[in-house]
């Protein structure tokens, strides 16, 4: 079975631009979460979606938004990019998102560089 | 505030040495704990997890971790490391309510020399 997939692998943008990152969860998983990993730090939670509804949001500005589609894939959008948005963006999926014993499975990430 | 603290930023060991990576967490309420590993060029993978029950949990590749509630700790151990264990290790906490986010430590880079 395919794992979590993300696209694109790498992306270079300039300050002020907009970016859209995409994620496809493991087949059968209904919940998707997004994390930002800055170099030298652990991943930080941005959003969680379950059944197309936002279930959790981390401490990120409104420039960050996301959505989940009927096929459970997800997009992360970042507007008005800043240099500090340069990071590895990780997507994780888990089967339900409604039970505490769910385990999250991570994708390979999208490396975003903002110049 | 909820947080996870990993004691070591970079650990260097020779093959066959024993490993212990320290992790302490600060979390109100019942907590679930994980160790994730990221091998060079690969994505994050789950090593082991603790939800409840036996505080000594065993994971893949010979790793184990012990949950000590009184010390708010969840240290990772392996009796004898191999060169292939070279990776970055993350201690992770999560509340036991559905939908709560994973909180990562900053990670420990383990370098094993052959």
PDB file of N, CA and C in Angstrom, chain A residues 22-113:
ATOM      1  N   UNK A  22       0.240  20.000  -1.316  1.00  0.00           N
ATOM      2  CA  UNK A  22      -0.793  18.971  -1.405  1.00  0.00           C
ATOM      3  C   UNK A  22      -0.389  17.692  -0.701  1.00  0.00           C
ATOM      4  N   UNK A  23      -1.393  16.986  -0.216  1.00  0.00           N
ATOM      5  CA  UNK A  23      -1.153  15.771   0.554  1.00  0.00           C
ATOM      6  C   UNK A  23      -2.245  14.755   0.254  1.00  0.00           C
ATOM      7  N   UNK A  24      -1.834  13.510   0.020  1.00  0.00           N
ATOM      8  CA  UNK A  24      -2.787  12.405  -0.116  1.00  0.00           C
ATOM      9  C   UNK A  24      -2.551  11.425   1.015  1.00  0.00           C
ATOM     10  N   UNK A  25      -3.558  11.148   1.825  1.00  0.00           N
ATOM     11  CA  UNK A  25      -3.363  10.256   2.968  1.00  0.00           C
ATOM     12  C   UNK A  25      -3.302   8.796   2.539  1.00  0.00           C
ATOM     13  N   UNK A  26      -2.924   7.964   3.471  1.00  0.00           N
ATOM     14  CA  UNK A  26      -2.973   6.523   3.247  1.00  0.00           C
ATOM     15  C   UNK A  26      -4.423   6.132   2.970  1.00  0.00           C
ATOM     16  N   UNK A  27      -4.605   5.206   2.040  1.00  0.00           N
ATOM     17  CA  UNK A  27      -5.949   4.769   1.679  1.00  0.00           C
ATOM     18  C   UNK A  27      -6.712   4.301   2.922  1.00  0.00           C
ATOM     19  N   UNK A  28      -7.909   4.845   3.099  1.00  0.00           N
ATOM     20  CA  UNK A  28      -8.723   4.473   4.249  1.00  0.00           C
ATOM     21  C   UNK A  28      -8.586   5.411   5.433  1.00  0.00           C
ATOM     22  N   UNK A  29      -7.571   6.267   5.414  1.00  0.00           N
ATOM     23  CA  UNK A  29      -7.396   7.239   6.497  1.00  0.00           C
ATOM     24  C   UNK A  29      -8.247   8.468   6.226  1.00  0.00           C
ATOM     25  N   UNK A  30      -8.944   8.927   7.258  1.00  0.00           N
ATOM     26  CA  UNK A  30      -9.867  10.037   7.086  1.00  0.00           C
ATOM     27  C   UNK A  30      -9.365  11.342   7.696  1.00  0.00           C
ATOM     28  N   UNK A  31      -8.264  11.287   8.397  1.00  0.00           N
ATOM     29  CA  UNK A  31      -7.757  12.476   9.079  1.00  0.00           C
ATOM     30  C   UNK A  31      -6.383  12.846   8.550  1.00  0.00           C
ATOM     31  N   UNK A  32      -6.180  14.141   8.352  1.00  0.00           N
ATOM     32  CA  UNK A  32      -4.903  14.656   7.869  1.00  0.00           C
ATOM     33  C   UNK A  32      -4.458  15.791   8.783  1.00  0.00           C
ATOM     34  N   UNK A  33      -3.168  15.783   9.108  1.00  0.00           N
ATOM     35  CA  UNK A  33      -2.588  16.861   9.908  1.00  0.00           C
ATOM     36  C   UNK A  33      -1.406  17.456   9.161  1.00  0.00           C
ATOM     37  N   UNK A  34      -1.156  18.734   9.400  1.00  0.00           N
ATOM     38  CA  UNK A  34      -0.024  19.435   8.801  1.00  0.00           C
ATOM     39  C   UNK A  34       0.910  19.930   9.903  1.00  0.00           C
ATOM     40  N   UNK A  35       2.219  19.813   9.623  1.00  0.00           N
ATOM     41  CA  UNK A  35       3.242  20.266  10.550  1.00  0.00           C
ATOM     42  C   UNK A  35       4.302  21.057   9.783  1.00  0.00           C
ATOM     43  N   UNK A  36       4.916  22.015  10.475  1.00  0.00           N
ATOM     44  CA  UNK A  36       6.031  22.775   9.935  1.00  0.00           C
ATOM     45  C   UNK A  36       7.293  22.395  10.703  1.00  0.00           C
ATOM     46  N   UNK A  37       8.341  22.017   9.976  1.00  0.00           N
ATOM     47  CA  UNK A  37       9.607  21.691  10.638  1.00  0.00           C
ATOM     48  C   UNK A  37      10.695  22.618  10.144  1.00  0.00           C
ATOM     49  N   UNK A  38      11.075  23.539  10.994  1.00  0.00           N
ATOM     50  CA  UNK A  38      12.169  24.444  10.698  1.00  0.00           C
ATOM     51  C   UNK A  38      13.474  23.720  11.010  1.00  0.00           C
ATOM     52  N   UNK A  39      14.512  24.046  10.267  1.00  0.00           N
ATOM     53  CA  UNK A  39      15.799  23.368  10.419  1.00  0.00           C
ATOM     54  C   UNK A  39      16.270  23.406  11.875  1.00  0.00           C
ATOM     55  N   UNK A  40      16.603  22.228  12.402  1.00  0.00           N
ATOM     56  CA  UNK A  40      17.119  22.153  13.759  1.00  0.00           C
ATOM     57  C   UNK A  40      16.059  22.070  14.837  1.00  0.00           C
ATOM     58  N   UNK A  41      14.794  22.045  14.445  1.00  0.00           N
ATOM     59  CA  UNK A  41      13.695  21.977  15.407  1.00  0.00           C
ATOM     60  C   UNK A  41      12.812  20.767  15.117  1.00  0.00           C
ATOM     61  N   UNK A  42      11.989  20.407  16.095  1.00  0.00           N
ATOM     62  CA  UNK A  42      10.995  19.377  15.854  1.00  0.00           C
ATOM     63  C   UNK A  42       9.803  19.950  15.120  1.00  0.00           C
ATOM     64  N   UNK A  43       9.028  19.111  14.475  1.00  0.00           N
ATOM     65  CA  UNK A  43       7.835  19.590  13.763  1.00  0.00           C
ATOM     66  C   UNK A  43       6.866  20.305  14.713  1.00  0.00           C
ATOM     67  N   UNK A  44       6.209  21.351  14.181  1.00  0.00           N
ATOM     68  CA  UNK A  44       5.193  22.094  14.939  1.00  0.00           C
ATOM     69  C   UNK A  44       3.853  21.951  14.252  1.00  0.00           C
ATOM     70  N   UNK A  45       2.836  21.693  15.037  1.00  0.00           N
ATOM     71  CA  UNK A  45       1.492  21.444  14.532  1.00  0.00           C
ATOM     72  C   UNK A  45       0.879  22.702  13.934  1.00  0.00           C
ATOM     73  N   UNK A  46       0.295  22.538  12.722  1.00  0.00           N
ATOM     74  CA  UNK A  46      -0.389  23.662  12.077  1.00  0.00           C
ATOM     75  C   UNK A  46      -1.897  23.440  12.080  1.00  0.00           C
ATOM     76  N   UNK A  47      -2.347  22.315  11.492  1.00  0.00           N
ATOM     77  CA  UNK A  47      -3.784  22.018  11.372  1.00  0.00           C
ATOM     78  C   UNK A  47      -4.025  20.524  11.475  1.00  0.00           C
ATOM     79  N   UNK A  48      -5.250  20.173  11.893  1.00  0.00           N
ATOM     80  CA  UNK A  48      -5.754  18.823  11.705  1.00  0.00           C
ATOM     81  C   UNK A  48      -7.151  18.904  11.102  1.00  0.00           C
ATOM     82  N   UNK A  49      -7.398  18.052  10.117  1.00  0.00           N
ATOM     83  CA  UNK A  49      -8.710  17.945   9.490  1.00  0.00           C
ATOM     84  C   UNK A  49      -9.209  16.513   9.586  1.00  0.00           C
ATOM     85  N   UNK A  50     -10.511  16.401   9.802  1.00  0.00           N
ATOM     86  CA  UNK A  50     -11.157  15.100   9.823  1.00  0.00           C
ATOM     87  C   UNK A  50     -12.510  15.230   9.163  1.00  0.00           C
ATOM     88  N   UNK A  51     -12.776  14.390   8.190  1.00  0.00           N
ATOM     89  CA  UNK A  51     -14.042  14.445   7.457  1.00  0.00           C
ATOM     90  C   UNK A  51     -14.345  15.873   6.978  1.00  0.00           C
ATOM     91  N   UNK A  52     -13.330  16.508   6.432  1.00  0.00           N
ATOM     92  CA  UNK A  52     -13.415  17.836   5.804  1.00  0.00           C
ATOM     93  C   UNK A  52     -13.611  18.977   6.787  1.00  0.00           C
ATOM     94  N   UNK A  53     -13.585  18.681   8.073  1.00  0.00           N
ATOM     95  CA  UNK A  53     -13.751  19.742   9.055  1.00  0.00           C
ATOM     96  C   UNK A  53     -12.461  19.949   9.843  1.00  0.00           C
ATOM     97  N   UNK A  54     -12.183  21.199  10.170  1.00  0.00           N
ATOM     98  CA  UNK A  54     -11.007  21.512  10.969  1.00  0.00           C
ATOM     99  C   UNK A  54     -11.235  21.036  12.401  1.00  0.00           C
ATOM    100  N   UNK A  55     -10.302  20.217  12.901  1.00  0.00           N
ATOM    101  CA  UNK A  55     -10.435  19.675  14.248  1.00  0.00           C
ATOM    102  C   UNK A  55      -9.454  20.319  15.233  1.00  0.00           C
ATOM    103  N   UNK A  56      -8.401  20.923  14.676  1.00  0.00           N
ATOM    104  CA  UNK A  56      -7.422  21.556  15.552  1.00  0.00           C
ATOM    105  C   UNK A  56      -6.583  22.521  14.759  1.00  0.00           C
ATOM    106  N   UNK A  57      -6.086  23.552  15.456  1.00  0.00           N
ATOM    107  CA  UNK A  57      -5.258  24.561  14.804  1.00  0.00           C
ATOM    108  C   UNK A  57      -4.149  24.948  15.768  1.00  0.00           C
ATOM    109  N   UNK A  58      -2.934  25.005  15.244  1.00  0.00           N
ATOM    110  CA  UNK A  58      -1.792  25.415  16.047  1.00  0.00           C
ATOM    111  C   UNK A  58      -1.637  26.921  16.051  1.00  0.00           C
ATOM    112  N   UNK A  59      -0.552  27.376  16.650  1.00  0.00           N
ATOM    113  CA  UNK A  59      -0.309  28.803  16.811  1.00  0.00           C
ATOM    114  C   UNK A  59       0.372  29.379  15.574  1.00  0.00           C
ATOM    115  N   UNK A  60      -0.370  29.467  14.498  1.00  0.00           N
ATOM    116  CA  UNK A  60       0.140  30.017  13.242  1.00  0.00           C
ATOM    117  C   UNK A  60      -0.773  31.151  12.790  1.00  0.00           C
ATOM    118  N   UNK A  61      -0.219  32.133  12.073  1.00  0.00           N
ATOM    119  CA  UNK A  61      -1.036  33.287  11.650  1.00  0.00           C
ATOM    120  C   UNK A  61      -2.082  32.881  10.612  1.00  0.00           C
ATOM    121  N   UNK A  62      -3.004  33.803  10.384  1.00  0.00           N
ATOM    122  CA  UNK A  62      -4.108  33.552   9.449  1.00  0.00           C
ATOM    123  C   UNK A  62      -3.641  33.409   8.004  1.00  0.00           C
ATOM    124  N   UNK A  63      -2.377  33.728   7.752  1.00  0.00           N
ATOM    125  CA  UNK A  63      -1.838  33.517   6.401  1.00  0.00           C
ATOM    126  C   UNK A  63      -1.844  32.034   6.033  1.00  0.00           C
ATOM    127  N   UNK A  64      -1.889  31.199   7.041  1.00  0.00           N
ATOM    128  CA  UNK A  64      -1.920  29.757   6.841  1.00  0.00           C
ATOM    129  C   UNK A  64      -3.372  29.285   6.843  1.00  0.00           C
ATOM    130  N   UNK A  65      -3.733  28.518   5.830  1.00  0.00           N
ATOM    131  CA  UNK A  65      -5.070  27.942   5.777  1.00  0.00           C
ATOM    132  C   UNK A  65      -4.979  26.563   5.143  1.00  0.00           C
ATOM    133  N   UNK A  66      -5.999  25.779   5.332  1.00  0.00           N
ATOM    134  CA  UNK A  66      -5.999  24.429   4.777  1.00  0.00           C
ATOM    135  C   UNK A  66      -7.426  23.997   4.501  1.00  0.00           C
ATOM    136  N   UNK A  67      -7.534  22.937   3.749  1.00  0.00           N
ATOM    137  CA  UNK A  67      -8.840  22.325   3.551  1.00  0.00           C
ATOM    138  C   UNK A  67      -8.664  20.852   3.228  1.00  0.00           C
ATOM    139  N   UNK A  68      -9.738  20.100   3.407  1.00  0.00           N
ATOM    140  CA  UNK A  68      -9.719  18.684   3.092  1.00  0.00           C
ATOM    141  C   UNK A  68     -10.851  18.392   2.119  1.00  0.00           C
ATOM    142  N   UNK A  69     -10.575  17.564   1.163  1.00  0.00           N
ATOM    143  CA  UNK A  69     -11.515  17.266   0.102  1.00  0.00           C
ATOM    144  C   UNK A  69     -12.283  15.978   0.390  1.00  0.00           C
ATOM    145  N   UNK A  70     -13.378  15.736  -0.380  1.00  0.00           N
ATOM    146  CA  UNK A  70     -14.168  14.514  -0.131  1.00  0.00           C
ATOM    147  C   UNK A  70     -13.366  13.222  -0.222  1.00  0.00           C
ATOM    148  N   UNK A  71     -12.273  13.216  -0.999  1.00  0.00           N
ATOM    149  CA  UNK A  71     -11.460  11.992  -1.084  1.00  0.00           C
ATOM    150  C   UNK A  71     -10.402  11.951   0.026  1.00  0.00           C
ATOM    151  N   UNK A  72     -10.500  12.875   0.988  1.00  0.00           N
ATOM    152  CA  UNK A  72      -9.645  12.978   2.184  1.00  0.00           C
ATOM    153  C   UNK A  72      -8.274  13.567   1.907  1.00  0.00           C
ATOM    154  N   UNK A  73      -7.953  13.883   0.654  1.00  0.00           N
ATOM    155  CA  UNK A  73      -6.714  14.599   0.394  1.00  0.00           C
ATOM    156  C   UNK A  73      -6.831  16.010   0.955  1.00  0.00           C
ATOM    157  N   UNK A  74      -5.684  16.684   1.035  1.00  0.00           N
ATOM    158  CA  UNK A  74      -5.703  17.989   1.697  1.00  0.00           C
ATOM    159  C   UNK A  74      -4.742  18.949   1.014  1.00  0.00           C
ATOM    160  N   UNK A  75      -5.033  20.221   1.158  1.00  0.00           N
ATOM    161  CA  UNK A  75      -4.156  21.290   0.694  1.00  0.00           C
ATOM    162  C   UNK A  75      -3.824  22.205   1.852  1.00  0.00           C
ATOM    163  N   UNK A  76      -2.565  22.657   1.890  1.00  0.00           N
ATOM    164  CA  UNK A  76      -2.147  23.689   2.825  1.00  0.00           C
ATOM    165  C   UNK A  76      -1.786  24.917   1.991  1.00  0.00           C
ATOM    166  N   UNK A  77      -2.372  26.039   2.311  1.00  0.00           N
ATOM    167  CA  UNK A  77      -2.104  27.284   1.609  1.00  0.00           C
ATOM    168  C   UNK A  77      -1.421  28.278   2.540  1.00  0.00           C
ATOM    169  N   UNK A  78      -0.414  28.939   2.004  1.00  0.00           N
ATOM    170  CA  UNK A  78       0.253  29.995   2.764  1.00  0.00           C
ATOM    171  C   UNK A  78       0.304  31.243   1.890  1.00  0.00           C
ATOM    172  N   UNK A  79      -0.261  32.331   2.393  1.00  0.00           N
ATOM    173  CA  UNK A  79      -0.272  33.605   1.667  1.00  0.00           C
ATOM    174  C   UNK A  79       0.841  34.522   2.157  1.00  0.00           C
ATOM    175  N   UNK A  80       1.184  35.487   1.320  1.00  0.00           N
ATOM    176  CA  UNK A  80       2.137  36.540   1.704  1.00  0.00           C
ATOM    177  C   UNK A  80       3.372  35.951   2.368  1.00  0.00           C
ATOM    178  N   UNK A  81       4.058  35.099   1.649  1.00  0.00           N
ATOM    179  CA  UNK A  81       5.171  34.348   2.205  1.00  0.00           C
ATOM    180  C   UNK A  81       6.247  35.261   2.797  1.00  0.00           C
ATOM    181  N   UNK A  82       6.783  34.805   3.930  1.00  0.00           N
ATOM    182  CA  UNK A  82       7.894  35.478   4.598  1.00  0.00           C
ATOM    183  C   UNK A  82       9.109  34.559   4.562  1.00  0.00           C
ATOM    184  N   UNK A  83      10.283  35.157   4.747  1.00  0.00           N
ATOM    185  CA  UNK A  83      11.505  34.346   4.774  1.00  0.00           C
ATOM    186  C   UNK A  83      11.404  33.246   5.834  1.00  0.00           C
ATOM    187  N   UNK A  84      10.768  33.567   6.943  1.00  0.00           N
ATOM    188  CA  UNK A  84      10.643  32.624   8.052  1.00  0.00           C
ATOM    189  C   UNK A  84       9.737  31.451   7.776  1.00  0.00           C
ATOM    190  N   UNK A  85       9.035  31.491   6.648  1.00  0.00           N
ATOM    191  CA  UNK A  85       8.188  30.353   6.287  1.00  0.00           C
ATOM    192  C   UNK A  85       8.985  29.229   5.631  1.00  0.00           C
ATOM    193  N   UNK A  86      10.253  29.479   5.371  1.00  0.00           N
ATOM    194  CA  UNK A  86      11.108  28.445   4.796  1.00  0.00           C
ATOM    195  C   UNK A  86      11.214  27.291   5.786  1.00  0.00           C
ATOM    196  N   UNK A  87      10.839  26.109   5.336  1.00  0.00           N
ATOM    197  CA  UNK A  87      10.773  24.961   6.244  1.00  0.00           C
ATOM    198  C   UNK A  87      10.404  23.720   5.452  1.00  0.00           C
ATOM    199  N   UNK A  88      10.427  22.589   6.158  1.00  0.00           N
ATOM    200  CA  UNK A  88       9.888  21.344   5.628  1.00  0.00           C
ATOM    201  C   UNK A  88       8.456  21.226   6.136  1.00  0.00           C
ATOM    202  N   UNK A  89       7.515  21.087   5.237  1.00  0.00           N
ATOM    203  CA  UNK A  89       6.106  20.968   5.615  1.00  0.00           C
ATOM    204  C   UNK A  89       5.700  19.508   5.513  1.00  0.00           C
ATOM    205  N   UNK A  90       5.279  18.972   6.639  1.00  0.00           N
ATOM    206  CA  UNK A  90       4.947  17.560   6.743  1.00  0.00           C
ATOM    207  C   UNK A  90       3.448  17.365   6.821  1.00  0.00           C
ATOM    208  N   UNK A  91       3.007  16.331   6.159  1.00  0.00           N
ATOM    209  CA  UNK A  91       1.614  15.909   6.248  1.00  0.00           C
ATOM    210  C   UNK A  91       1.585  14.546   6.928  1.00  0.00           C
ATOM    211  N   UNK A  92       0.616  14.340   7.774  1.00  0.00           N
ATOM    212  CA  UNK A  92       0.455  13.049   8.450  1.00  0.00           C
ATOM    213  C   UNK A  92      -0.998  12.629   8.361  1.00  0.00           C
ATOM    214  N   UNK A  93      -1.215  11.336   8.215  1.00  0.00           N
ATOM    215  CA  UNK A  93      -2.601  10.859   8.213  1.00  0.00           C
ATOM    216  C   UNK A  93      -2.791   9.815   9.309  1.00  0.00           C
ATOM    217  N   UNK A  94      -3.997   9.712   9.783  1.00  0.00           N
ATOM    218  CA  UNK A  94      -4.343   8.637  10.707  1.00  0.00           C
ATOM    219  C   UNK A  94      -5.757   8.174  10.389  1.00  0.00           C
ATOM    220  N   UNK A  95      -6.054   6.959  10.830  1.00  0.00           N
ATOM    221  CA  UNK A  95      -7.292   6.330  10.347  1.00  0.00           C
ATOM    222  C   UNK A  95      -8.573   7.102  10.611  1.00  0.00           C
ATOM    223  N   UNK A  96      -8.729   7.592  11.852  1.00  0.00           N
ATOM    224  CA  UNK A  96     -10.015   8.180  12.185  1.00  0.00           C
ATOM    225  C   UNK A  96      -9.910   9.606  12.682  1.00  0.00           C
ATOM    226  N   UNK A  97      -8.968   9.854  13.564  1.00  0.00           N
ATOM    227  CA  UNK A  97      -8.892  11.185  14.156  1.00  0.00           C
ATOM    228  C   UNK A  97      -9.886  11.386  15.253  1.00  0.00           C
ATOM    229  N   UNK A  98     -10.653  10.344  15.562  1.00  0.00           N
ATOM    230  CA  UNK A  98     -11.652  10.494  16.615  1.00  0.00           C
ATOM    231  C   UNK A  98     -11.356   9.595  17.806  1.00  0.00           C
ATOM    232  N   UNK A  99     -10.261   8.878  17.749  1.00  0.00           N
ATOM    233  CA  UNK A  99      -9.921   8.021  18.886  1.00  0.00           C
ATOM    234  C   UNK A  99      -8.528   8.391  19.384  1.00  0.00           C
ATOM    235  N   UNK A 100      -8.313   8.243  20.639  1.00  0.00           N
ATOM    236  CA  UNK A 100      -7.039   8.635  21.215  1.00  0.00           C
ATOM    237  C   UNK A 100      -5.935   7.646  20.917  1.00  0.00           C
ATOM    238  N   UNK A 101      -6.266   6.479  20.395  1.00  0.00           N
ATOM    239  CA  UNK A 101      -5.225   5.485  20.138  1.00  0.00           C
ATOM    240  C   UNK A 101      -4.762   5.500  18.682  1.00  0.00           C
ATOM    241  N   UNK A 102      -5.224   6.478  17.924  1.00  0.00           N
ATOM    242  CA  UNK A 102      -4.754   6.599  16.547  1.00  0.00           C
ATOM    243  C   UNK A 102      -3.270   6.914  16.509  1.00  0.00           C
ATOM    244  N   UNK A 103      -2.577   6.382  15.523  1.00  0.00           N
ATOM    245  CA  UNK A 103      -1.175   6.709  15.281  1.00  0.00           C
ATOM    246  C   UNK A 103      -1.074   7.474  13.985  1.00  0.00           C
ATOM    247  N   UNK A 104      -0.276   8.527  13.979  1.00  0.00           N
ATOM    248  CA  UNK A 104      -0.098   9.326  12.769  1.00  0.00           C
ATOM    249  C   UNK A 104       1.066   8.797  11.939  1.00  0.00           C
ATOM    250  N   UNK A 105       0.846   8.743  10.630  1.00  0.00           N
ATOM    251  CA  UNK A 105       1.855   8.277   9.687  1.00  0.00           C
ATOM    252  C   UNK A 105       2.241   9.462   8.807  1.00  0.00           C
ATOM    253  N   UNK A 106       3.538   9.689   8.693  1.00  0.00           N
ATOM    254  CA  UNK A 106       4.023  10.898   8.046  1.00  0.00           C
ATOM    255  C   UNK A 106       4.432  10.663   6.602  1.00  0.00           C
ATOM    256  N   UNK A 107       4.257  11.703   5.800  1.00  0.00           N
ATOM    257  CA  UNK A 107       4.755  11.724   4.442  1.00  0.00           C
ATOM    258  C   UNK A 107       6.183  12.238   4.395  1.00  0.00           C
ATOM    259  N   UNK A 108       6.776  12.296   3.204  1.00  0.00           N
ATOM    260  CA  UNK A 108       8.178  12.719   3.062  1.00  0.00           C
ATOM    261  C   UNK A 108       8.383  14.223   3.201  1.00  0.00           C
ATOM    262  N   UNK A 109       7.307  14.985   3.093  1.00  0.00           N
ATOM    263  CA  UNK A 109       7.418  16.429   3.264  1.00  0.00           C
ATOM    264  C   UNK A 109       7.639  17.184   1.968  1.00  0.00           C
ATOM    265  N   UNK A 110       7.336  18.478   2.032  1.00  0.00           N
ATOM    266  CA  UNK A 110       7.637  19.424   0.954  1.00  0.00           C
ATOM    267  C   UNK A 110       8.608  20.439   1.507  1.00  0.00           C
ATOM    268  N   UNK A 111       9.750  20.571   0.856  1.00  0.00           N
ATOM    269  CA  UNK A 111      10.755  21.567   1.294  1.00  0.00           C
ATOM    270  C   UNK A 111      10.452  22.881   0.604  1.00  0.00           C
ATOM    271  N   UNK A 112      10.053  23.876   1.387  1.00  0.00           N
ATOM    272  CA  UNK A 112       9.744  25.218   0.857  1.00  0.00           C
ATOM    273  C   UNK A 112      10.880  26.167   1.197  1.00  0.00           C
ATOM    274  N   UNK A 113      11.401  26.828   0.174  1.00  0.00           N
ATOM    275  CA  UNK A 113      12.418  27.854   0.361  1.00  0.00           C
ATOM    276  C   UNK A 113      11.844  29.177  -0.098  1.00  0.00           C
TER     277      UNK A 113
END
